[in-house]
Amino acid sequence: MGRRVDRLDRYIKFRGLNDNKVTLESGISVGTLGKSRKEGKDITSKTAEMILDAYPEINRAWLLTGDGEMLGTKKQTGFATYPLLDTSKAECGKAFGIASTARVTELPYISIPGVPVETEFFIQATGHSMINNNNPELSIPPGSLIGLAKINTRVIRWGEVYALSTADGVMIKRVFESEDKGLVRCVSYNSTDYPDFDISRSDIYELARITCVIPISLR
């Protein structure tokens, strides 16, 4: 059957990851992977589940027991279909209005080739606060389709861009730790026109990381 940590190492090499990235994204304790590689050791079931939460494309049975293929069959590259959350567009500015909700089964689906395998759904951006004049390639222009993958841990990588689901809607922002530990500072690329602001951690229902941005030409 082999060890879980050896199979995880295969995945880490396959995806070009490293121990630090896996530790941060899964929320496991620092040093866990190194200790698990020692003779007679292995990652625990709890650690394995945290890693599976962070990397849902891994075949659960494969990681835990060695059965099956490394990647699950839910997400494949190519013309996979994804739910489009067009009932609650992502405001690239401060969130306004009341959040809209809809069952996934009621949402329209879109098919786009070459989307990263971990993408779970798309939303469409509005507003101009995430236009990056210094690094245009990082911009999220209005109308863009934003691929997202839900984060199953509360570990936030400060300075990175996330989709934040709040009571007032969905926001796309860079997030930073605030002086007040109970708050999160939200920062726009276009900070001149869109000032920074703080939001309570308790008002953030879910976080999702961006897997891709597909610009759409609005005419």
Short mmCIF file of N, CA, C and O in Angstrom, two decimals, residues 92-218:
data_model
loop_
_atom_site.label_atom_id
_atom_site.label_comp_id
_atom_site.label_asym_id
_atom_site.label_seq_id
_atom_site.Cartn_x
_atom_site.Cartn_y
_atom_site.Cartn_z
N CYS A 92 -15.88 44.84 -8.09
CA CYS A 92 -14.48 45.24 -7.95
C CYS A 92 -14.43 46.66 -7.42
O CYS A 92 -14.02 47.61 -8.06
N GLY A 93 -14.91 46.82 -6.24
CA GLY A 93 -15.03 48.06 -5.53
C GLY A 93 -15.58 47.67 -4.18
O GLY A 93 -15.67 46.49 -3.88
N LYS A 94 -16.01 48.60 -3.37
CA LYS A 94 -16.61 48.21 -2.11
C LYS A 94 -17.96 47.58 -2.39
O LYS A 94 -18.68 47.96 -3.30
N ALA A 95 -18.31 46.55 -1.61
CA ALA A 95 -19.56 45.83 -1.87
C ALA A 95 -20.76 46.70 -1.58
O ALA A 95 -20.83 47.40 -0.58
N PHE A 96 -21.74 46.66 -2.48
CA PHE A 96 -22.98 47.38 -2.28
C PHE A 96 -24.15 46.44 -2.54
O PHE A 96 -24.01 45.45 -3.24
N GLY A 97 -25.29 46.78 -2.00
CA GLY A 97 -26.49 46.00 -2.30
C GLY A 97 -26.63 44.81 -1.39
O GLY A 97 -25.87 44.58 -0.47
N ILE A 98 -27.62 44.00 -1.69
CA ILE A 98 -27.92 42.81 -0.90
C ILE A 98 -27.45 41.59 -1.67
O ILE A 98 -27.68 41.45 -2.86
N ALA A 99 -26.79 40.66 -0.97
CA ALA A 99 -26.26 39.47 -1.64
C ALA A 99 -27.40 38.65 -2.21
O ALA A 99 -28.44 38.47 -1.59
N SER A 100 -27.21 38.16 -3.44
CA SER A 100 -28.18 37.27 -4.06
C SER A 100 -27.69 35.84 -3.90
O SER A 100 -26.51 35.57 -3.92
N THR A 101 -28.63 34.91 -3.74
CA THR A 101 -28.26 33.50 -3.62
C THR A 101 -29.09 32.70 -4.59
O THR A 101 -30.20 33.06 -4.95
N ALA A 102 -28.55 31.57 -5.01
CA ALA A 102 -29.27 30.68 -5.91
C ALA A 102 -28.68 29.29 -5.80
O ALA A 102 -27.48 29.14 -5.56
N ARG A 103 -29.51 28.29 -5.92
CA ARG A 103 -29.02 26.92 -5.91
C ARG A 103 -28.22 26.67 -7.17
O ARG A 103 -28.55 27.14 -8.26
N VAL A 104 -27.13 25.90 -7.02
CA VAL A 104 -26.26 25.63 -8.16
C VAL A 104 -27.02 25.01 -9.30
O VAL A 104 -26.75 25.27 -10.47
N THR A 105 -28.03 24.20 -8.98
CA THR A 105 -28.78 23.53 -10.04
C THR A 105 -29.59 24.49 -10.88
O THR A 105 -30.01 24.16 -11.99
N GLU A 106 -29.80 25.71 -10.38
CA GLU A 106 -30.59 26.69 -11.11
C GLU A 106 -29.73 27.65 -11.92
O GLU A 106 -30.24 28.51 -12.63
N LEU A 107 -28.41 27.52 -11.81
CA LEU A 107 -27.50 28.45 -12.46
C LEU A 107 -27.19 28.03 -13.89
O LEU A 107 -27.19 26.83 -14.21
N PRO A 108 -26.89 29.00 -14.74
CA PRO A 108 -26.41 28.66 -16.08
C PRO A 108 -25.01 28.08 -15.99
O PRO A 108 -24.26 28.36 -15.06
N TYR A 109 -24.66 27.26 -16.97
CA TYR A 109 -23.32 26.67 -17.01
C TYR A 109 -22.59 27.16 -18.25
O TYR A 109 -23.20 27.40 -19.29
N ILE A 110 -21.26 27.31 -18.12
CA ILE A 110 -20.45 27.72 -19.26
C ILE A 110 -19.34 26.69 -19.46
O ILE A 110 -18.95 25.98 -18.54
N SER A 111 -18.88 26.60 -20.70
CA SER A 111 -17.81 25.66 -21.05
C SER A 111 -16.66 26.43 -21.66
O SER A 111 -16.85 27.14 -22.65
N ILE A 112 -15.48 26.32 -21.06
CA ILE A 112 -14.31 27.06 -21.52
C ILE A 112 -13.12 26.10 -21.55
O ILE A 112 -12.83 25.43 -20.55
N PRO A 113 -12.42 26.02 -22.67
CA PRO A 113 -11.26 25.12 -22.74
C PRO A 113 -10.05 25.66 -21.98
O PRO A 113 -9.89 26.87 -21.84
N GLY A 114 -9.23 24.75 -21.50
CA GLY A 114 -7.97 25.13 -20.88
C GLY A 114 -8.07 25.75 -19.52
O GLY A 114 -7.10 26.33 -19.03
N VAL A 115 -9.20 25.63 -18.83
CA VAL A 115 -9.36 26.20 -17.50
C VAL A 115 -8.60 25.32 -16.49
O VAL A 115 -8.63 24.10 -16.60
N PRO A 116 -7.90 25.93 -15.52
CA PRO A 116 -7.20 25.14 -14.51
C PRO A 116 -8.11 24.11 -13.85
O PRO A 116 -9.28 24.39 -13.57
N VAL A 117 -7.58 22.94 -13.61
CA VAL A 117 -8.38 21.80 -13.19
C VAL A 117 -9.08 22.03 -11.84
O VAL A 117 -10.13 21.45 -11.57
N GLU A 118 -8.49 22.88 -10.98
CA GLU A 118 -9.08 23.07 -9.65
C GLU A 118 -10.25 24.06 -9.64
O GLU A 118 -10.91 24.23 -8.61
N THR A 119 -10.53 24.71 -10.76
CA THR A 119 -11.62 25.69 -10.83
C THR A 119 -12.96 25.03 -10.54
O THR A 119 -13.28 23.98 -11.09
N GLU A 120 -13.77 25.67 -9.68
CA GLU A 120 -15.07 25.11 -9.31
C GLU A 120 -16.23 25.88 -9.94
O GLU A 120 -17.26 25.30 -10.24
N PHE A 121 -16.08 27.18 -10.10
CA PHE A 121 -17.17 27.99 -10.64
C PHE A 121 -16.61 29.32 -11.10
O PHE A 121 -15.45 29.65 -10.85
N PHE A 122 -17.44 30.09 -11.79
CA PHE A 122 -17.05 31.41 -12.29
C PHE A 122 -18.02 32.46 -11.78
O PHE A 122 -19.20 32.19 -11.54
N ILE A 123 -17.49 33.68 -11.63
CA ILE A 123 -18.33 34.85 -11.42
C ILE A 123 -17.85 35.90 -12.43
O ILE A 123 -16.78 35.77 -13.02
N GLN A 124 -18.66 36.93 -12.62
CA GLN A 124 -18.30 37.97 -13.58
C GLN A 124 -18.05 39.28 -12.83
O GLN A 124 -18.82 39.68 -11.95
N ALA A 125 -16.94 39.93 -13.16
CA ALA A 125 -16.52 41.13 -12.44
C ALA A 125 -17.26 42.37 -12.93
O ALA A 125 -17.63 42.48 -14.10
N THR A 126 -17.47 43.30 -12.01
CA THR A 126 -17.97 44.63 -12.35
C THR A 126 -17.07 45.65 -11.66
O THR A 126 -16.33 45.33 -10.73
N GLY A 127 -17.13 46.88 -12.10
CA GLY A 127 -16.35 47.93 -11.46
C GLY A 127 -14.92 48.01 -11.98
O GLY A 127 -14.47 47.17 -12.75
N HIS A 128 -14.21 49.05 -11.54
CA HIS A 128 -12.87 49.35 -12.07
C HIS A 128 -11.79 49.39 -10.99
O HIS A 128 -10.67 49.79 -11.27
N SER A 129 -12.09 48.95 -9.78
CA SER A 129 -11.11 49.10 -8.70
C SER A 129 -9.95 48.14 -8.82
O SER A 129 -8.89 48.36 -8.25
N MET A 130 -10.12 47.06 -9.60
CA MET A 130 -9.04 46.09 -9.73
C MET A 130 -8.29 46.24 -11.05
O MET A 130 -7.69 45.29 -11.56
N ILE A 131 -8.32 47.44 -11.61
CA ILE A 131 -7.47 47.78 -12.76
C ILE A 131 -6.09 48.13 -12.22
O ILE A 131 -5.95 49.06 -11.42
N ASN A 132 -5.10 47.41 -12.66
CA ASN A 132 -3.73 47.61 -12.17
C ASN A 132 -2.91 48.31 -13.25
O ASN A 132 -2.46 47.70 -14.21
N ASN A 133 -2.72 49.62 -13.10
CA ASN A 133 -2.00 50.39 -14.10
C ASN A 133 -0.50 50.10 -14.10
O ASN A 133 0.17 50.24 -15.13
N ASN A 134 0.03 49.70 -12.97
CA ASN A 134 1.46 49.39 -12.88
C ASN A 134 1.78 48.02 -13.48
O ASN A 134 2.84 47.83 -14.08
N ASN A 135 0.87 47.07 -13.31
CA ASN A 135 1.04 45.73 -13.86
C ASN A 135 -0.26 45.33 -14.55
O ASN A 135 -1.08 44.61 -13.97
N PRO A 136 -0.47 45.81 -15.78
CA PRO A 136 -1.75 45.58 -16.48
C PRO A 136 -2.13 44.11 -16.59
O PRO A 136 -3.32 43.77 -16.63
N GLU A 137 -1.13 43.21 -16.62
CA GLU A 137 -1.44 41.80 -16.77
C GLU A 137 -2.16 41.23 -15.55
O GLU A 137 -2.79 40.17 -15.62
N LEU A 138 -2.10 41.95 -14.42
CA LEU A 138 -2.79 41.51 -13.21
C LEU A 138 -4.19 42.10 -13.09
O LEU A 138 -4.94 41.73 -12.17
N SER A 139 -4.56 42.99 -13.99
CA SER A 139 -5.86 43.66 -13.91
C SER A 139 -7.02 42.68 -14.05
O SER A 139 -6.92 41.64 -14.71
N ILE A 140 -8.13 43.05 -13.39
CA ILE A 140 -9.39 42.32 -13.54
C ILE A 140 -10.41 43.33 -14.06
O ILE A 140 -11.09 44.00 -13.29
N PRO A 141 -10.50 43.49 -15.38
CA PRO A 141 -11.39 44.50 -15.94
C PRO A 141 -12.85 44.11 -15.81
O PRO A 141 -13.18 42.92 -15.65
N PRO A 142 -13.76 45.08 -15.84
CA PRO A 142 -15.19 44.77 -15.74
C PRO A 142 -15.61 43.86 -16.88
O PRO A 142 -15.16 44.00 -18.02
N GLY A 143 -16.47 42.91 -16.55
CA GLY A 143 -16.93 41.94 -17.53
C GLY A 143 -16.13 40.66 -17.55
O GLY A 143 -16.55 39.65 -18.12
N SER A 144 -14.94 40.68 -16.93
CA SER A 144 -14.09 39.48 -16.92
C SER A 144 -14.79 38.32 -16.22
O SER A 144 -15.54 38.51 -15.26
N LEU A 145 -14.51 37.13 -16.72
CA LEU A 145 -14.94 35.92 -16.03
C LEU A 145 -13.82 35.50 -15.09
O LEU A 145 -12.67 35.35 -15.50
N ILE A 146 -14.16 35.34 -13.82
CA ILE A 146 -13.17 35.01 -12.80
C ILE A 146 -13.40 33.59 -12.33
O ILE A 146 -14.44 33.26 -11.77
N GLY A 147 -12.42 32.71 -12.58
CA GLY A 147 -12.50 31.34 -12.10
C GLY A 147 -12.11 31.28 -10.64
O GLY A 147 -11.13 31.90 -10.22
N LEU A 148 -12.88 30.53 -9.85
CA LEU A 148 -12.64 30.48 -8.41
C LEU A 148 -12.64 29.04 -7.89
O LEU A 148 -13.29 28.16 -8.45
N ALA A 149 -11.92 28.85 -6.82
CA ALA A 149 -11.93 27.59 -6.08
C ALA A 149 -12.11 27.93 -4.61
O ALA A 149 -11.37 28.75 -4.07
N LYS A 150 -13.10 27.34 -3.97
CA LYS A 150 -13.37 27.64 -2.57
C LYS A 150 -12.21 27.19 -1.70
O LYS A 150 -11.56 26.19 -1.96
N ILE A 151 -11.97 27.95 -0.65
CA ILE A 151 -10.93 27.62 0.32
C ILE A 151 -11.58 26.98 1.52
O ILE A 151 -12.52 27.53 2.10
N ASN A 152 -11.09 25.81 1.89
CA ASN A 152 -11.70 25.08 2.98
C ASN A 152 -10.95 25.25 4.30
O ASN A 152 -11.15 24.51 5.24
N THR A 153 -10.04 26.22 4.34
CA THR A 153 -9.36 26.53 5.59
C THR A 153 -9.52 28.04 5.82
O THR A 153 -9.92 28.78 4.94
N ARG A 154 -9.20 28.46 7.01
CA ARG A 154 -9.27 29.89 7.33
C ARG A 154 -7.89 30.54 7.23
O ARG A 154 -7.68 31.66 7.69
N VAL A 155 -6.94 29.84 6.63
CA VAL A 155 -5.61 30.39 6.46
C VAL A 155 -5.62 31.39 5.32
O VAL A 155 -5.97 31.05 4.19
N ILE A 156 -5.28 32.64 5.61
CA ILE A 156 -5.26 33.69 4.60
C ILE A 156 -3.82 34.05 4.29
O ILE A 156 -3.02 34.29 5.20
N ARG A 157 -3.49 34.10 3.02
CA ARG A 157 -2.15 34.52 2.61
C ARG A 157 -2.21 36.02 2.34
O ARG A 157 -2.69 36.46 1.30
N TRP A 158 -1.73 36.78 3.31
CA TRP A 158 -1.85 38.24 3.24
C TRP A 158 -1.16 38.78 2.00
O TRP A 158 -0.08 38.35 1.61
N GLY A 159 -1.84 39.76 1.37
CA GLY A 159 -1.31 40.40 0.18
C GLY A 159 -1.82 39.80 -1.12
O GLY A 159 -1.61 40.38 -2.18
N GLU A 160 -2.50 38.64 -1.04
CA GLU A 160 -3.01 38.01 -2.24
C GLU A 160 -4.45 38.44 -2.51
O GLU A 160 -5.14 38.97 -1.65
N VAL A 161 -4.90 38.19 -3.74
CA VAL A 161 -6.25 38.57 -4.15
C VAL A 161 -7.20 37.41 -3.90
O VAL A 161 -6.92 36.26 -4.28
N TYR A 162 -8.33 37.71 -3.29
CA TYR A 162 -9.35 36.71 -2.99
C TYR A 162 -10.73 37.23 -3.40
O TYR A 162 -10.94 38.43 -3.54
N ALA A 163 -11.64 36.30 -3.54
CA ALA A 163 -13.06 36.64 -3.61
C ALA A 163 -13.63 36.44 -2.21
O ALA A 163 -13.48 35.37 -1.63
N LEU A 164 -14.25 37.47 -1.69
CA LEU A 164 -14.81 37.43 -0.34
C LEU A 164 -16.33 37.45 -0.43
O LEU A 164 -16.90 38.39 -0.99
N SER A 165 -16.96 36.44 0.11
CA SER A 165 -18.42 36.41 0.18
C SER A 165 -18.85 37.03 1.49
O SER A 165 -18.46 36.58 2.57
N THR A 166 -19.64 38.12 1.40
CA THR A 166 -20.07 38.85 2.59
C THR A 166 -21.58 39.06 2.54
O THR A 166 -22.24 38.74 1.56
N ALA A 167 -22.11 39.64 3.62
CA ALA A 167 -23.54 39.92 3.67
C ALA A 167 -23.97 40.90 2.59
O ALA A 167 -25.12 40.92 2.16
N ASP A 168 -23.03 41.71 2.09
CA ASP A 168 -23.34 42.72 1.09
C ASP A 168 -22.99 42.30 -0.33
O ASP A 168 -23.07 43.10 -1.25
N GLY A 169 -22.57 41.06 -0.50
CA GLY A 169 -22.25 40.59 -1.84
C GLY A 169 -20.86 40.00 -1.90
O GLY A 169 -20.26 39.66 -0.89
N VAL A 170 -20.35 39.87 -3.12
CA VAL A 170 -19.03 39.29 -3.36
C VAL A 170 -18.07 40.39 -3.77
O VAL A 170 -18.38 41.20 -4.64
N MET A 171 -16.90 40.42 -3.14
CA MET A 171 -15.88 41.40 -3.46
C MET A 171 -14.62 40.70 -3.93
O MET A 171 -14.29 39.62 -3.45
N ILE A 172 -13.92 41.33 -4.87
CA ILE A 172 -12.60 40.86 -5.28
C ILE A 172 -11.59 41.88 -4.75
O ILE A 172 -11.59 43.03 -5.18
N LYS A 173 -10.74 41.46 -3.83
CA LYS A 173 -9.82 42.40 -3.18
C LYS A 173 -8.52 41.70 -2.80
O LYS A 173 -8.48 40.50 -2.57
N ARG A 174 -7.46 42.52 -2.72
CA ARG A 174 -6.26 42.08 -2.02
C ARG A 174 -6.56 42.22 -0.53
O ARG A 174 -7.19 43.19 -0.10
N VAL A 175 -6.11 41.26 0.26
CA VAL A 175 -6.42 41.31 1.69
C VAL A 175 -5.14 41.37 2.51
O VAL A 175 -4.12 40.74 2.18
N PHE A 176 -5.20 42.18 3.56
CA PHE A 176 -4.07 42.35 4.46
C PHE A 176 -4.56 42.28 5.90
O PHE A 176 -5.72 42.58 6.19
N GLU A 177 -3.66 41.91 6.79
CA GLU A 177 -3.98 41.88 8.20
C GLU A 177 -4.11 43.31 8.71
O GLU A 177 -3.26 44.16 8.42
N SER A 178 -5.17 43.58 9.42
CA SER A 178 -5.39 44.92 9.97
C SER A 178 -4.74 45.04 11.35
O SER A 178 -4.39 44.03 11.97
N GLU A 179 -4.55 46.27 11.79
CA GLU A 179 -4.02 46.49 13.14
C GLU A 179 -4.94 45.87 14.17
O GLU A 179 -4.49 45.35 15.19
N ASP A 180 -6.23 45.94 13.91
CA ASP A 180 -7.23 45.29 14.76
C ASP A 180 -7.36 43.84 14.27
O ASP A 180 -7.76 43.60 13.13
N LYS A 181 -7.00 42.88 15.11
CA LYS A 181 -6.98 41.47 14.70
C LYS A 181 -8.34 40.95 14.32
O LYS A 181 -8.46 39.90 13.68
N GLY A 182 -9.40 41.67 14.70
CA GLY A 182 -10.74 41.23 14.36
C GLY A 182 -11.19 41.71 12.98
O GLY A 182 -12.30 41.41 12.55
N LEU A 183 -10.31 42.48 12.31
CA LEU A 183 -10.65 43.05 11.01
C LEU A 183 -9.68 42.57 9.94
O LEU A 183 -8.57 42.14 10.22
N VAL A 184 -10.13 42.66 8.70
CA VAL A 184 -9.30 42.39 7.54
C VAL A 184 -9.32 43.63 6.66
O VAL A 184 -10.38 44.20 6.40
N ARG A 185 -8.14 44.08 6.23
CA ARG A 185 -8.06 45.27 5.37
C ARG A 185 -8.19 44.85 3.92
O ARG A 185 -7.49 43.95 3.45
N CYS A 186 -9.11 45.51 3.20
CA CYS A 186 -9.36 45.22 1.79
C CYS A 186 -8.75 46.33 0.94
O CYS A 186 -9.03 47.51 1.16
N VAL A 187 -7.92 45.92 -0.02
CA VAL A 187 -7.15 46.88 -0.81
C VAL A 187 -7.40 46.66 -2.30
O VAL A 187 -7.38 45.52 -2.77
N SER A 188 -7.64 47.73 -3.02
CA SER A 188 -7.83 47.68 -4.46
C SER A 188 -6.51 47.95 -5.17
O SER A 188 -5.64 48.63 -4.64
N TYR A 189 -6.38 47.43 -6.39
CA TYR A 189 -5.23 47.81 -7.21
C TYR A 189 -5.29 49.32 -7.49
O TYR A 189 -4.29 50.02 -7.43
N ASN A 190 -6.49 49.80 -7.80
CA ASN A 190 -6.69 51.23 -8.08
C ASN A 190 -7.05 51.92 -6.77
O ASN A 190 -8.18 52.34 -6.55
N SER A 191 -6.04 52.05 -5.89
CA SER A 191 -6.31 52.61 -4.56
C SER A 191 -6.51 54.12 -4.57
O SER A 191 -6.99 54.69 -3.60
N THR A 192 -6.16 54.76 -5.68
CA THR A 192 -6.37 56.21 -5.78
C THR A 192 -7.85 56.54 -5.82
O THR A 192 -8.32 57.45 -5.12
N ASP A 193 -8.59 55.82 -6.62
CA ASP A 193 -10.03 56.07 -6.76
C ASP A 193 -10.86 55.24 -5.79
O ASP A 193 -12.02 55.56 -5.54
N TYR A 194 -10.27 54.17 -5.27
CA TYR A 194 -11.02 53.27 -4.38
C TYR A 194 -10.21 53.06 -3.11
O TYR A 194 -9.33 52.19 -3.04
N PRO A 195 -10.45 53.87 -2.08
CA PRO A 195 -9.66 53.81 -0.84
C PRO A 195 -9.79 52.45 -0.15
O PRO A 195 -10.79 51.73 -0.29
N ASP A 196 -8.76 52.11 0.62
CA ASP A 196 -8.78 50.89 1.42
C ASP A 196 -9.88 50.98 2.47
O ASP A 196 -10.29 52.07 2.90
N PHE A 197 -10.35 49.83 2.89
CA PHE A 197 -11.33 49.79 3.98
C PHE A 197 -11.20 48.48 4.74
O PHE A 197 -10.60 47.51 4.25
N ASP A 198 -11.72 48.46 5.96
CA ASP A 198 -11.66 47.26 6.80
C ASP A 198 -13.01 46.58 6.84
O ASP A 198 -14.06 47.24 6.76
N ILE A 199 -12.97 45.26 7.00
CA ILE A 199 -14.19 44.49 7.16
C ILE A 199 -13.98 43.50 8.30
O ILE A 199 -12.87 42.97 8.48
N SER A 200 -15.00 43.29 9.08
CA SER A 200 -14.90 42.36 10.21
C SER A 200 -14.73 40.93 9.70
O SER A 200 -15.35 40.52 8.72
N ARG A 201 -13.86 40.18 10.37
CA ARG A 201 -13.67 38.78 9.99
C ARG A 201 -14.99 38.00 10.05
O ARG A 201 -15.23 37.10 9.25
N SER A 202 -15.83 38.37 11.01
CA SER A 202 -17.10 37.66 11.17
C SER A 202 -18.07 37.93 10.04
O SER A 202 -19.03 37.19 9.84
N ASP A 203 -17.83 38.99 9.27
CA ASP A 203 -18.69 39.33 8.14
C ASP A 203 -18.24 38.65 6.84
O ASP A 203 -18.88 38.82 5.80
N ILE A 204 -17.13 37.92 6.91
CA ILE A 204 -16.65 37.17 5.75
C ILE A 204 -17.13 35.73 5.88
O ILE A 204 -16.68 34.99 6.74
N TYR A 205 -18.09 35.36 5.03
CA TYR A 205 -18.68 34.04 5.13
C TYR A 205 -17.80 32.96 4.49
O TYR A 205 -17.64 31.87 5.02
N GLU A 206 -17.25 33.28 3.33
CA GLU A 206 -16.41 32.33 2.62
C GLU A 206 -15.32 33.07 1.88
O GLU A 206 -15.46 34.24 1.53
N LEU A 207 -14.23 32.36 1.64
CA LEU A 207 -13.14 32.88 0.82
C LEU A 207 -12.93 31.94 -0.36
O LEU A 207 -13.09 30.73 -0.23
N ALA A 208 -12.58 32.50 -1.50
CA ALA A 208 -12.23 31.69 -2.66
C ALA A 208 -11.00 32.28 -3.30
O ALA A 208 -10.83 33.50 -3.34
N ARG A 209 -10.13 31.42 -3.77
CA ARG A 209 -8.94 31.91 -4.46
C ARG A 209 -9.19 31.94 -5.96
O ARG A 209 -9.97 31.15 -6.50
N ILE A 210 -8.54 32.86 -6.62
CA ILE A 210 -8.71 33.02 -8.06
C ILE A 210 -7.81 32.03 -8.80
O ILE A 210 -6.61 31.96 -8.55
N THR A 211 -8.40 31.25 -9.69
CA THR A 211 -7.63 30.29 -10.47
C THR A 211 -7.29 30.83 -11.86
O THR A 211 -6.30 30.44 -12.46
N CYS A 212 -8.12 31.73 -12.38
CA CYS A 212 -7.86 32.32 -13.68
C CYS A 212 -8.77 33.54 -13.89
O CYS A 212 -9.79 33.66 -13.21
N VAL A 213 -8.35 34.42 -14.77
CA VAL A 213 -9.15 35.58 -15.16
C VAL A 213 -9.23 35.59 -16.68
O VAL A 213 -8.21 35.60 -17.36
N ILE A 214 -10.44 35.58 -17.22
CA ILE A 214 -10.65 35.57 -18.66
C ILE A 214 -11.29 36.90 -19.05
O ILE A 214 -12.46 37.12 -18.79
N PRO A 215 -10.50 37.81 -19.63
CA PRO A 215 -11.06 39.12 -20.00
C PRO A 215 -12.14 38.98 -21.08
O PRO A 215 -12.03 38.16 -21.98
N ILE A 216 -13.16 39.77 -20.94
CA ILE A 216 -14.25 39.82 -21.92
C ILE A 216 -14.31 41.23 -22.48
O ILE A 216 -14.31 42.21 -21.74
N SER A 217 -14.35 41.36 -23.79
CA SER A 217 -14.43 42.68 -24.43
C SER A 217 -15.87 43.13 -24.46
O SER A 217 -16.70 42.52 -25.14
N LEU A 218 -16.19 44.15 -23.68
CA LEU A 218 -17.55 44.68 -23.62
C LEU A 218 -17.73 45.75 -24.69
O LEU A 218 -16.96 46.70 -24.76
#
